[in-house]
Coordinates of C-alpha atoms in Angstrom, one line a residue:
X1 CA 9.6 -79.6 -34.8
X2 CA 10.7 -76.1 -33.7
X3 CA 14.3 -75.2 -33.3
X4 CA 15.4 -74.3 -29.9
X5 CA 15.8 -70.6 -29.1
X6 CA 19.5 -69.7 -29.3
X7 CA 21.0 -68.7 -26.0
X8 CA 21.4 -64.9 -25.4
X9 CA 24.7 -63.5 -24.3
X10 CA 24.6 -62.5 -20.7
X11 CA 25.3 -58.9 -19.9
X12 CA 26.1 -58.1 -16.3
X13 CA 24.1 -55.4 -14.6
X14 CA 27.5 -54.1 -13.3
X15 CA 28.1 -52.8 -16.8
X16 CA 25.3 -50.4 -16.2
X17 CA 27.4 -48.5 -13.6
X18 CA 30.2 -48.3 -16.2
X19 CA 27.9 -46.9 -18.9
X20 CA 26.6 -44.3 -16.5
X21 CA 30.1 -43.0 -15.5
X22 CA 30.4 -40.5 -18.5
X23 CA 27.1 -39.0 -17.7
X24 CA 28.0 -38.6 -14.0
X25 CA 31.3 -37.0 -14.9
X26 CA 29.7 -34.8 -17.5
X27 CA 27.0 -33.7 -15.0
X28 CA 29.7 -32.9 -12.4
X29 CA 31.8 -30.8 -14.9
X30 CA 29.1 -29.0 -16.8
X31 CA 26.2 -28.9 -14.3
X32 CA 27.2 -29.3 -10.7
X33 CA 30.4 -27.3 -10.7
X34 CA 28.9 -24.3 -12.7
X35 CA 25.9 -24.4 -10.3
X36 CA 28.2 -24.1 -7.3
X37 CA 30.2 -21.4 -9.1
X38 CA 27.0 -19.5 -9.8
X39 CA 26.0 -19.6 -6.1
X40 CA 29.4 -18.4 -5.1
X41 CA 29.3 -15.5 -7.5
X42 CA 25.9 -14.5 -6.2
X43 CA 27.6 -13.8 -2.8
X44 CA 29.9 -11.3 -4.4
X45 CA 29.8 -7.8 -5.9
X46 CA 31.7 -6.6 -8.9
X47 CA 32.5 -8.4 -12.1
X48 CA 34.5 -7.8 -15.2
X49 CA 35.0 -4.0 -14.8
X50 CA 35.9 -4.0 -11.1
X51 CA 37.3 -6.4 -8.5
X52 CA 35.0 -8.8 -6.9
X53 CA 34.4 -8.7 -3.1
X54 CA 32.4 -10.9 -0.8
X55 CA 29.1 -9.3 0.3
X56 CA 27.2 -12.3 1.7
X57 CA 23.5 -12.4 1.0
X58 CA 23.3 -8.7 0.2
X59 CA 22.5 -9.3 -3.4
X60 CA 19.6 -11.6 -2.5
X61 CA 18.3 -9.0 0.0
X62 CA 18.3 -6.3 -2.7
X63 CA 16.6 -8.5 -5.2
X64 CA 13.9 -10.0 -2.9
X65 CA 13.3 -6.7 -1.2
X66 CA 13.0 -4.7 -4.4
X67 CA 10.3 -4.7 -7.1
X68 CA 12.4 -5.6 -10.2
X69 CA 12.7 -9.3 -9.5
X70 CA 9.1 -9.8 -8.5
X71 CA 7.8 -7.9 -11.5
X72 CA 10.0 -9.9 -13.8
X73 CA 9.0 -13.2 -12.2
X74 CA 5.3 -12.3 -12.4
X75 CA 5.5 -11.2 -16.0
X76 CA 7.5 -14.2 -17.0
X77 CA 5.1 -16.6 -15.3
X78 CA 2.2 -14.9 -17.1
X79 CA 3.7 -15.8 -20.4
X80 CA 3.2 -19.5 -19.7
X81 CA -0.5 -19.4 -19.2
X82 CA -1.8 -19.6 -22.7
X83 CA 0.8 -22.0 -24.0
X84 CA 0.1 -24.1 -20.9
X85 CA -3.6 -24.3 -21.8
X86 CA -2.7 -25.2 -25.4
X87 CA -0.4 -27.9 -24.3
X88 CA -2.7 -29.6 -21.7
X89 CA -6.1 -29.0 -23.4
X90 CA -5.8 -28.5 -27.1
X91 CA -2.8 -31.0 -27.4
X92 CA -4.4 -34.0 -25.7
X93 CA -7.8 -33.4 -27.3
X94 CA -6.3 -33.2 -30.8
X95 CA -4.1 -36.3 -30.1
X96 CA -7.3 -38.2 -29.0
X97 CA -9.2 -37.2 -32.1
X98 CA -6.3 -38.3 -34.3
X99 CA -5.7 -41.5 -32.5
X100 CA -9.4 -42.6 -32.8
X101 CA -9.6 -41.5 -36.4
X102 CA -7.3 -44.2 -37.7
X103 CA -3.8 -44.7 -39.1
X104 CA -4.0 -42.3 -42.1
X105 CA -5.5 -39.4 -40.2
X106 CA -3.1 -39.8 -37.3
X107 CA -0.1 -39.9 -39.7
X108 CA -1.4 -36.9 -41.6
X109 CA -1.5 -35.0 -38.3
X110 CA 2.1 -36.0 -37.6
X111 CA 3.2 -34.8 -41.0
X112 CA 1.3 -31.5 -40.9
X113 CA 2.6 -30.5 -37.5
X114 CA 6.2 -31.6 -38.3
X115 CA 6.7 -28.3 -40.2
X116 CA 5.9 -26.3 -37.1
X117 CA 8.7 -28.0 -35.2
X118 CA 11.5 -27.7 -37.7
X119 CA 10.7 -24.1 -38.8
X120 CA 10.3 -22.5 -35.4
X121 CA 13.0 -20.0 -34.5
X122 CA 12.3 -17.6 -31.7
X123 CA 14.5 -14.8 -33.1
X124 CA 13.0 -15.1 -36.6
X125 CA 9.5 -15.2 -35.2
X126 CA 10.0 -12.2 -33.1
X127 CA 11.7 -10.3 -36.0
X128 CA 8.6 -11.1 -38.1
X129 CA 6.3 -9.6 -35.6
X130 CA 8.4 -6.5 -35.4
X131 CA 7.4 -5.8 -39.0
X132 CA 4.0 -4.8 -37.6
X133 CA 5.6 -1.6 -36.3
X134 CA 6.8 -0.6 -39.7
X135 CA 4.9 1.8 -42.0
X136 CA 2.2 0.3 -44.3
X137 CA 2.0 -2.9 -42.1
X138 CA -1.4 -4.6 -42.2
X139 CA -3.1 -7.7 -40.9
X140 CA -2.5 -9.6 -37.7
X141 CA 1.1 -8.4 -37.4
X142 CA -0.1 -4.9 -36.6
X143 CA -0.8 -6.2 -33.1
X144 CA 2.9 -5.4 -32.4
X145 CA 2.0 -1.7 -32.3
X146 CA 0.8 -2.3 -28.8
X147 CA 4.3 -2.9 -27.7
X148 CA 5.0 0.9 -27.8
X149 CA 3.2 1.9 -24.7
X150 CA 3.9 0.7 -21.1
X151 CA 0.2 0.1 -20.4
X152 CA -0.5 -2.1 -23.4
X153 CA 3.0 -3.7 -23.9
X154 CA 2.6 -6.6 -21.4
X155 CA -0.8 -7.8 -22.7
X156 CA 0.4 -7.4 -26.3
X157 CA 3.6 -9.4 -25.6
X158 CA 1.6 -12.2 -24.0
X159 CA -0.7 -12.4 -27.1
X160 CA 2.3 -12.4 -29.5
X161 CA 4.0 -15.2 -27.5
X162 CA 0.8 -17.3 -27.5
X163 CA 0.3 -16.8 -31.3
X164 CA 4.0 -17.4 -32.1
X165 CA 4.2 -20.6 -30.1
X166 CA 0.8 -22.1 -30.8
X167 CA 1.9 -24.3 -33.7
X168 CA 5.0 -25.7 -32.1
X169 CA 3.4 -26.3 -28.7
X170 CA 0.5 -28.2 -30.4
X171 CA 2.9 -30.2 -32.4
X172 CA 5.1 -31.2 -29.4
X173 CA 2.0 -31.9 -27.3
X174 CA 0.6 -34.3 -29.9
X175 CA 3.9 -36.1 -30.1
X176 CA 3.9 -36.5 -26.3
X177 CA 0.2 -37.6 -25.9
X178 CA -0.2 -39.9 -28.9
X179 CA 2.0 -42.7 -27.3
X180 CA 0.1 -42.4 -24.0
X181 CA -3.1 -43.1 -25.8
X182 CA -1.7 -46.3 -27.4
X183 CA -0.5 -47.9 -24.1
X184 CA -2.3 -50.6 -22.1
X185 CA -3.8 -48.1 -19.7
X186 CA -4.2 -44.8 -21.6
X187 CA -6.0 -43.0 -18.7
X188 CA -3.2 -43.0 -16.1
X189 CA -0.5 -42.7 -18.8
X190 CA -2.2 -39.6 -20.3
X191 CA -2.5 -38.0 -16.8
X192 CA 1.2 -38.6 -16.0
X193 CA 2.2 -37.2 -19.4
X194 CA 0.0 -34.2 -18.9
X195 CA 1.7 -33.4 -15.6
X196 CA 5.2 -33.7 -17.3
X197 CA 4.1 -31.6 -20.2
X198 CA 2.7 -28.9 -17.9
X199 CA 5.9 -28.8 -15.9
X200 CA 8.0 -28.6 -19.1
X201 CA 5.9 -25.7 -20.5
X202 CA 6.2 -23.7 -17.3
X203 CA 10.0 -24.3 -17.1
X204 CA 10.6 -23.3 -20.7
X205 CA 8.4 -20.2 -20.3
X206 CA 10.3 -19.1 -17.2
X207 CA 13.5 -19.0 -19.3
X208 CA 12.1 -16.8 -22.1
X209 CA 14.9 -14.7 -23.5
X210 CA 15.0 -14.4 -27.3
X211 CA 11.5 -13.2 -27.8
X212 CA 11.9 -10.5 -25.1
X213 CA 15.2 -9.3 -26.3
X214 CA 14.1 -8.9 -29.9
X215 CA 10.6 -7.5 -29.3
X216 CA 11.0 -5.0 -26.5
X217 CA 14.4 -5.5 -24.8
X218 CA 12.4 -5.4 -21.5
X219 CA 10.7 -2.1 -22.2
X220 CA 9.0 0.2 -22.4
X221 CA 9.9 1.2 -18.8
X222 CA 10.8 -2.4 -18.0
X223 CA 7.1 -3.4 -18.4
X224 CA 8.0 -6.6 -20.3
X225 CA 11.3 -7.6 -18.6
X226 CA 11.7 -11.3 -18.1
X227 CA 13.8 -13.2 -15.6
X228 CA 16.4 -14.1 -18.2
X229 CA 16.4 -10.5 -19.4
X230 CA 16.9 -9.2 -15.9
X231 CA 19.8 -11.6 -15.4
X232 CA 21.4 -10.5 -18.7
X233 CA 21.0 -6.8 -17.8
X234 CA 22.7 -7.2 -14.5
X235 CA 25.5 -9.6 -15.5
X236 CA 26.4 -8.5 -19.0
X237 CA 25.0 -5.0 -19.6
X238 CA 25.9 -3.6 -16.2
X239 CA 28.8 -6.1 -15.7
X240 CA 27.6 -6.9 -12.2
X241 CA 28.1 -10.6 -11.9
X242 CA 26.8 -10.7 -8.3
X243 CA 23.2 -9.6 -8.9
X244 CA 23.2 -11.4 -12.2
X245 CA 24.3 -14.6 -10.6
X246 CA 21.7 -14.1 -7.8
X247 CA 18.9 -13.9 -10.4
X248 CA 20.3 -17.0 -12.1
X249 CA 20.5 -18.9 -8.8
X250 CA 16.9 -18.0 -7.9
X251 CA 15.7 -19.1 -11.3
X252 CA 17.7 -22.3 -11.0
X253 CA 16.0 -23.1 -7.7
X254 CA 12.6 -22.9 -9.3
X255 CA 13.7 -25.0 -12.3
X256 CA 15.4 -27.5 -10.0
X257 CA 12.1 -28.0 -8.0
X258 CA 10.2 -28.5 -11.3
X259 CA 12.8 -31.0 -12.5
X260 CA 12.7 -33.0 -9.3
X261 CA 8.9 -33.1 -9.2
X262 CA 8.8 -34.2 -12.9
X263 CA 11.4 -37.0 -12.3
X264 CA 9.6 -38.2 -9.1
X265 CA 6.3 -38.3 -10.9
X266 CA 7.7 -40.3 -13.8
X267 CA 9.6 -42.8 -11.7
X268 CA 6.9 -43.2 -9.0
X269 CA 4.3 -43.9 -11.7
X270 CA 6.7 -46.5 -13.2
X271 CA 6.4 -44.7 -16.5
X272 CA 8.0 -46.5 -19.4
X273 CA 8.1 -46.2 -23.1
X274 CA 7.6 -49.3 -25.3
X275 CA 8.0 -49.9 -29.0
X276 CA 5.1 -51.8 -30.7
X277 CA 5.6 -54.0 -33.8
X278 CA 4.9 -52.6 -37.3
X279 CA 1.3 -53.6 -37.3
X280 CA -2.0 -51.8 -37.4
X281 CA -3.0 -49.9 -34.3
X282 CA -5.3 -51.1 -31.5
X283 CA -8.2 -49.2 -32.9
X284 CA -8.0 -50.8 -36.3
X285 CA -7.3 -54.5 -35.5
X286 CA -9.8 -56.8 -33.7
X287 CA -8.4 -59.2 -31.2
X288 CA -11.3 -61.6 -30.4
X289 CA -9.4 -63.8 -28.0
X290 CA -5.9 -63.8 -26.6
X291 CA -5.4 -67.4 -27.8
X292 CA -5.5 -66.2 -31.4
X293 CA -2.0 -65.1 -32.1
X294 CA -0.8 -62.5 -34.4
X295 CA 2.8 -63.5 -35.1
X296 CA 4.0 -60.0 -36.2
X297 CA 6.6 -59.1 -38.8
X298 CA 9.0 -61.8 -39.9
X299 CA 6.8 -64.8 -38.9
X300 CA 5.8 -67.6 -41.3
X301 CA 2.5 -66.4 -42.8
X302 CA 1.3 -70.0 -43.0
X303 CA 0.8 -69.9 -39.3
X304 CA -1.2 -66.7 -39.2
X305 CA -4.5 -68.5 -39.1
X306 CA -3.4 -71.3 -36.8
X307 CA -4.7 -71.2 -33.2
X308 CA -1.8 -70.2 -30.9
X309 CA 0.1 -73.0 -29.3
X310 CA 0.3 -71.0 -26.2
X311 CA -3.4 -70.9 -25.3
X312 CA -4.8 -71.5 -21.8
X313 CA -3.1 -74.4 -20.1
X314 CA -0.3 -74.8 -22.7
X315 CA 3.4 -74.3 -22.2
X316 CA 4.6 -71.5 -24.6
X317 CA 7.7 -73.6 -25.2
X318 CA 5.6 -76.1 -27.0
X319 CA 6.3 -79.0 -24.6
X320 CA 2.7 -79.5 -23.8
X321 CA 3.1 -79.0 -20.0
X322 CA 0.6 -76.8 -18.2
X323 CA 1.4 -73.1 -18.6
X324 CA 2.3 -71.0 -15.6
X325 CA -0.4 -68.5 -16.7
X326 CA -3.3 -70.8 -17.4
X327 CA -6.9 -70.2 -16.4
X328 CA -7.2 -68.1 -13.3
X329 CA -3.7 -66.8 -13.5
X330 CA -3.1 -63.4 -15.0
X331 CA -1.3 -63.4 -18.3
X332 CA 2.1 -61.7 -17.9
X333 CA 1.4 -59.4 -20.9
X334 CA -2.0 -58.4 -19.6
X335 CA -5.5 -59.3 -20.7
X336 CA -5.9 -59.7 -24.4
X337 CA -2.2 -59.3 -25.1
X338 CA -0.2 -61.2 -27.6
X339 CA 3.3 -62.7 -27.3
X340 CA 6.3 -60.9 -28.7
X341 CA 7.3 -61.0 -32.3
X342 CA 10.8 -61.8 -33.3
X343 CA 12.1 -58.5 -32.0
X344 CA 11.0 -59.5 -28.5
X345 CA 8.4 -56.7 -28.4
X346 CA 4.8 -57.8 -27.6
X347 CA 1.8 -56.4 -29.2
X348 CA 0.0 -54.1 -26.7
X349 CA -3.3 -55.2 -25.2
X350 CA -6.2 -54.2 -27.5
X351 CA -9.8 -53.7 -27.0
X352 CA -12.1 -56.0 -29.1
X353 CA -13.8 -54.0 -31.8
X354 CA -16.7 -55.1 -34.1
X355 CA -14.8 -54.1 -37.2
X356 CA -11.3 -53.7 -38.5
X357 CA -11.7 -50.0 -39.4
X358 CA -12.4 -47.0 -37.2
X359 CA -16.0 -45.7 -37.2
X360 CA -16.7 -43.2 -39.9
X361 CA -17.8 -40.7 -37.3
X362 CA -14.5 -40.9 -35.5
X363 CA -12.6 -40.4 -38.7
X364 CA -14.7 -37.3 -39.5
X365 CA -14.1 -35.9 -36.1
X366 CA -10.3 -36.5 -36.4
X367 CA -10.2 -34.8 -39.8
X368 CA -12.2 -31.8 -38.7
X369 CA -10.1 -31.4 -35.6
X370 CA -6.9 -31.6 -37.7
X371 CA -8.1 -29.1 -40.2
X372 CA -9.4 -26.7 -37.5
X373 CA -6.2 -26.7 -35.4
X374 CA -3.9 -26.6 -38.4
X375 CA -6.0 -23.7 -39.8
X376 CA -5.6 -21.7 -36.6
X377 CA -1.9 -22.5 -36.5
X378 CA -1.6 -21.3 -40.1
X379 CA -3.3 -18.0 -39.4
X380 CA -1.2 -17.4 -36.3
X381 CA 2.0 -18.3 -38.1
X382 CA 1.3 -16.1 -41.1
X383 CA 3.3 -13.1 -39.8
X384 CA 6.4 -15.4 -39.9
X385 CA 5.6 -16.8 -43.3
X386 CA 5.0 -13.4 -44.7
X387 CA 8.2 -12.2 -43.2
X388 CA 10.1 -15.1 -44.8
X389 CA 8.7 -14.3 -48.2
X390 CA 9.7 -10.6 -47.8
X391 CA 13.2 -11.2 -46.3
X392 CA 16.0 -9.2 -47.8
X393 CA 19.4 -10.7 -48.4
X394 CA 21.7 -9.9 -45.4
X395 CA 24.9 -11.3 -43.8
X396 CA 22.6 -13.3 -41.4
X397 CA 21.9 -15.7 -44.3
X398 CA 25.4 -16.3 -45.6
X399 CA 27.1 -19.6 -45.7
X400 CA 29.6 -18.6 -43.0
X401 CA 26.7 -17.8 -40.6
X402 CA 25.1 -21.1 -41.3
X403 CA 28.4 -22.9 -40.6
X404 CA 28.8 -21.0 -37.3
X405 CA 25.3 -22.0 -36.4
X406 CA 24.9 -25.6 -37.3
X407 CA 28.4 -27.2 -36.8
X408 CA 28.6 -26.3 -33.1
X409 CA 24.9 -27.1 -32.6
X410 CA 25.3 -30.6 -34.1
X411 CA 28.6 -31.3 -32.2
X412 CA 27.0 -30.2 -28.9
X413 CA 23.9 -32.4 -29.6
X414 CA 25.9 -35.5 -30.6
X415 CA 28.1 -35.2 -27.5
X416 CA 25.3 -34.5 -24.9
X417 CA 22.8 -37.0 -26.3
X418 CA 25.5 -39.6 -26.9
X419 CA 26.6 -39.4 -23.2
X420 CA 23.0 -39.5 -22.1
X421 CA 22.3 -42.5 -24.3
X422 CA 25.1 -44.5 -22.7
X423 CA 23.8 -43.7 -19.2
X424 CA 20.2 -44.6 -20.3
X425 CA 21.4 -48.0 -21.5
X426 CA 23.1 -48.6 -18.2
X427 CA 20.3 -47.3 -15.9
X428 CA 17.2 -48.3 -17.9
X429 CA 18.5 -51.3 -19.9
X430 CA 20.9 -53.1 -17.5
X431 CA 19.2 -51.7 -14.3
X432 CA 22.1 -52.0 -11.8
X433 CA 19.8 -51.3 -8.8
X434 CA 17.0 -53.5 -10.1
X435 CA 13.6 -52.0 -9.7
X436 CA 15.1 -49.0 -8.0
X437 CA 17.4 -48.2 -10.9
X438 CA 15.3 -45.3 -12.3
X439 CA 15.7 -43.4 -9.0
X440 CA 19.3 -42.7 -10.1
X441 CA 17.7 -40.1 -12.4
X442 CA 17.3 -37.9 -9.3
X443 CA 21.0 -37.2 -9.4
X444 CA 20.3 -35.3 -12.7
X445 CA 16.8 -34.1 -11.9
X446 CA 17.6 -30.5 -10.8
X447 CA 18.9 -29.8 -14.3
X448 CA 16.1 -31.5 -16.2
X449 CA 14.6 -28.2 -17.4
X450 CA 17.7 -26.0 -17.1
X451 CA 18.7 -24.2 -20.4
X452 CA 21.8 -22.2 -21.0
X453 CA 20.5 -19.2 -19.0
X454 CA 20.9 -20.2 -15.3
X455 CA 24.5 -21.2 -15.8
X456 CA 25.4 -18.5 -18.3
X457 CA 27.3 -16.3 -15.8
X458 CA 29.5 -19.1 -14.6
X459 CA 30.1 -20.6 -18.0
X460 CA 31.0 -17.3 -19.5
X461 CA 33.5 -16.7 -16.8
X462 CA 35.1 -20.1 -17.4
X463 CA 35.3 -19.5 -21.2
X464 CA 36.8 -16.1 -20.5
X465 CA 39.4 -17.5 -18.2
X466 CA 40.3 -20.1 -20.8
X467 CA 40.9 -17.4 -23.4
X468 CA 38.2 -18.8 -25.7
X469 CA 36.1 -15.7 -26.2
X470 CA 35.7 -14.9 -29.9
X471 CA 36.8 -18.3 -31.0
X472 CA 34.8 -20.9 -32.9
X473 CA 35.1 -23.6 -30.2
X474 CA 33.3 -21.2 -27.8
X475 CA 30.2 -21.6 -29.9
X476 CA 29.8 -25.2 -28.9
X477 CA 27.2 -25.4 -26.0
X478 CA 29.0 -26.0 -22.7
X479 CA 27.0 -29.1 -21.8
X480 CA 28.3 -32.7 -21.8
X481 CA 25.0 -34.5 -21.0
X482 CA 21.4 -33.7 -22.0
X483 CA 19.2 -34.5 -19.0
X484 CA 15.9 -34.4 -20.9
X485 CA 17.4 -36.9 -23.4
X486 CA 18.6 -39.0 -20.5
X487 CA 15.1 -39.2 -19.0
X488 CA 13.4 -40.1 -22.2
X489 CA 16.0 -42.7 -23.2
X490 CA 16.0 -44.3 -19.8
X491 CA 12.2 -44.7 -19.8
X492 CA 12.5 -46.2 -23.3
X493 CA 15.3 -48.6 -22.4
X494 CA 13.4 -49.6 -19.3
X495 CA 10.3 -50.5 -21.3
X496 CA 12.4 -52.4 -23.9
X497 CA 14.4 -54.3 -21.2
X498 CA 11.2 -55.6 -19.7
X499 CA 10.4 -57.4 -23.0
X500 CA 13.8 -58.2 -24.2
X501 CA 14.0 -61.6 -22.6
X502 CA 17.6 -61.0 -21.7
X503 CA 18.7 -59.9 -25.2
X504 CA 20.3 -56.6 -24.4
X505 CA 21.8 -56.0 -27.9
X506 CA 18.8 -56.9 -30.0
X507 CA 16.1 -56.1 -27.5
X508 CA 17.3 -52.9 -26.0
X509 CA 20.3 -51.3 -27.8
X510 CA 19.2 -51.6 -31.4
X511 CA 15.5 -50.7 -30.9
X512 CA 16.4 -47.6 -28.8
X513 CA 19.2 -46.3 -31.2
X514 CA 16.8 -44.5 -33.5
X515 CA 15.3 -42.6 -30.6
X516 CA 18.8 -41.4 -29.6
X517 CA 19.2 -40.1 -33.2
X518 CA 15.9 -38.3 -33.1
X519 CA 16.7 -36.7 -29.8
X520 CA 20.1 -35.6 -31.1
X521 CA 18.4 -33.9 -34.0
X522 CA 16.0 -32.2 -31.6
X523 CA 18.8 -30.9 -29.4
X524 CA 20.7 -29.7 -32.5
X525 CA 17.6 -27.7 -33.5
X526 CA 17.4 -26.1 -30.1
X527 CA 21.1 -25.4 -30.0
X528 CA 21.0 -23.8 -33.5
X529 CA 18.2 -21.4 -32.6
X530 CA 19.6 -20.4 -29.2
X531 CA 20.6 -16.7 -29.0
X532 CA 22.0 -16.2 -25.5
X533 CA 25.1 -18.3 -25.4
X534 CA 26.6 -17.4 -28.9
X535 CA 25.8 -13.7 -28.2
X536 CA 27.8 -13.9 -25.0
X537 CA 30.9 -15.6 -26.4
X538 CA 31.5 -14.0 -29.8
X539 CA 31.7 -10.3 -30.8
X540 CA 33.4 -10.7 -34.2
X541 CA 30.9 -10.5 -37.1
X542 CA 32.7 -13.3 -38.8
X543 CA 31.8 -15.7 -36.0
X544 CA 28.1 -14.6 -35.7
X545 CA 25.6 -17.4 -35.7
X546 CA 22.4 -16.8 -37.6
X547 CA 20.3 -15.7 -34.5
X548 CA 23.1 -13.3 -33.4
X549 CA 23.5 -11.9 -36.9
X550 CA 19.7 -11.4 -37.1
X551 CA 19.7 -9.5 -33.8
X552 CA 22.7 -7.4 -34.9
X553 CA 20.9 -6.6 -38.1
X554 CA 17.7 -5.6 -36.3
X555 CA 19.7 -3.3 -34.0
X556 CA 21.3 -1.5 -37.0
X557 CA 20.1 1.9 -37.9
X558 CA 20.3 1.1 -41.6
X559 CA 18.1 -1.9 -41.3
X560 CA 14.9 -1.6 -43.4
X561 CA 13.4 -5.0 -42.8
X562 CA 14.4 -8.0 -40.7
X563 CA 15.9 -11.0 -42.5
X564 CA 13.3 -13.4 -41.1
X565 CA 14.2 -16.3 -43.4
X566 CA 17.9 -16.4 -42.5
X567 CA 17.3 -18.8 -39.5
X568 CA 15.3 -21.2 -41.6
X569 CA 17.0 -21.6 -45.1
X570 CA 15.1 -23.8 -47.5
X571 CA 17.7 -26.5 -47.6
X572 CA 17.9 -26.9 -43.8
X573 CA 14.2 -26.9 -43.4
X574 CA 13.8 -29.5 -46.2
X575 CA 16.4 -31.8 -44.7
X576 CA 15.0 -31.4 -41.2
X577 CA 11.4 -31.9 -42.3
X578 CA 12.2 -35.0 -44.3
X579 CA 14.1 -36.5 -41.3
X580 CA 11.3 -35.6 -38.8
X581 CA 8.5 -37.0 -41.1
X582 CA 10.4 -40.2 -41.5
X583 CA 11.0 -40.5 -37.8
X584 CA 7.3 -39.7 -37.1
X585 CA 6.0 -42.4 -39.5
X586 CA 8.6 -45.1 -39.0
X587 CA 9.4 -44.8 -35.3
X588 CA 7.5 -42.3 -33.2
X589 CA 4.2 -43.6 -34.5
X590 CA 5.0 -47.0 -32.9
X591 CA 5.7 -45.7 -29.4
X592 CA 3.4 -46.5 -26.5
X593 CA 3.7 -45.0 -23.0
X594 CA 2.6 -47.1 -20.0
X595 CA 2.4 -46.6 -16.3
X596 CA 2.2 -48.7 -13.2
X597 CA -1.2 -50.1 -14.1
X598 CA 0.0 -51.9 -17.3
X599 CA 0.8 -55.5 -17.2
X600 CA 4.4 -56.1 -18.1
X601 CA 6.5 -59.1 -18.8
X602 CA 8.8 -60.4 -16.1
X603 CA 12.2 -61.1 -17.8
X604 CA 13.5 -64.6 -17.3
X605 CA 16.2 -65.1 -14.7

């Protein structure tokens, strides 16, 4: 006789509104108001050195009527072409090969490409490529010699960007596409993920700053000037906030459109992320019939070979009454699906296979693809690795610089992702608007892809007015809610809530908590390697972060070689790599992304 299922504590959907309040306030303070301030500044002339005055749309007229903005926009857009092809062609093909090759090959791929994520630092990579312009340089790094001439600099810059980002783009694309291939309908899910990845690559590329500042500073003869570089020149080199804010506003419009499109695509496709049990993947376990249950972790193994009591025409409660999803009625989990394990997460529908192991041919293809792509990434990353091995000891690698880098980065990540997580639990987990709850993400969508650049002018003015310039607190990123983390966590909480059976704490909050930690780590890495914001708010060498100290060292006339390894000290890389590998194997490898075509469970009333 089975014991009755203990009743789950009821959580009111109204709590979802309360959990979303911090994110709404954070977005108002650090996104909406700075955006409005940027637009207002774009209608003025002057800045720090002279009094501001209202000039209407004159700044926009000069920008749009001149050649500088369009040249910068065209060049910046061209930087995204090769990374975009890598992300939407190489990435999904590699993910498909790894997925079909079996568990060990897939996990090996995750481990190999984890290093590309934790070791990528734009300033360090650019500094490594600058070694190609030094005497006695040899090998691939000598490509940087083409940056000297206006005619060859743009093409050389594009190739360096493509080479420098190949590994990290491949790694992130594989992380995104593998869960889509494990969902109930991999075709539509992969297509939606491809659209989102493409939009993200374009958005990130349009905000290129660190590589441009280190490699060429926009030269020679402004041939390699990016949008972010043009904004920086106007607002902070020339101290003209009006034209700088105008560039920021125009860039923000483009990013806002991309963010809104991405959010609409994700919500309209009913995209959701689910967490599968710790069992073998769908390509390694045969499921001959949906009535043969796999009880998942934590179930009495004596029942493993027993026909499921919830077969056709049987009440899953065990009462013996006809089931609501008997013959002729679609199973609520989809064809071939299994009921949830004790965590409330069902096993995804699987395709019957003749054997429990992947075909040898697919394994060979996966291994070859992994070796080939990893080999190309190794060759293209060699200038950075060689630069790390040859790095001299400089102030950029001191303990003080590391403290200035990582403490503000971690604090900013914990705050912004923590606030986003609360909102995701409210919007995706408790669903205060029912099926329409995810459309609340449109309130945050314009800033989905916005980095520190578009709001830098307004944020700098606010920090200056508060008297915080050249202080340690100013190094904390001025952002209270991470919109990318909000989107991902909301989709995850939505997928978990559909299968939680009303158990919000055990079915939504606890399973999604590791993802919040993973995203906090990712945001901390991004914050730590950012150059623009710390360079704007600190001028004292004692407060320099590692990227700022590296740039300062590169600009010194006494510098003999860049300290490439300062941004990626061995201890930090080892800790980050161990954490990411653990996250990849224990959590990310269990994710599955599904779209509207997947069968989902209807939670009980």
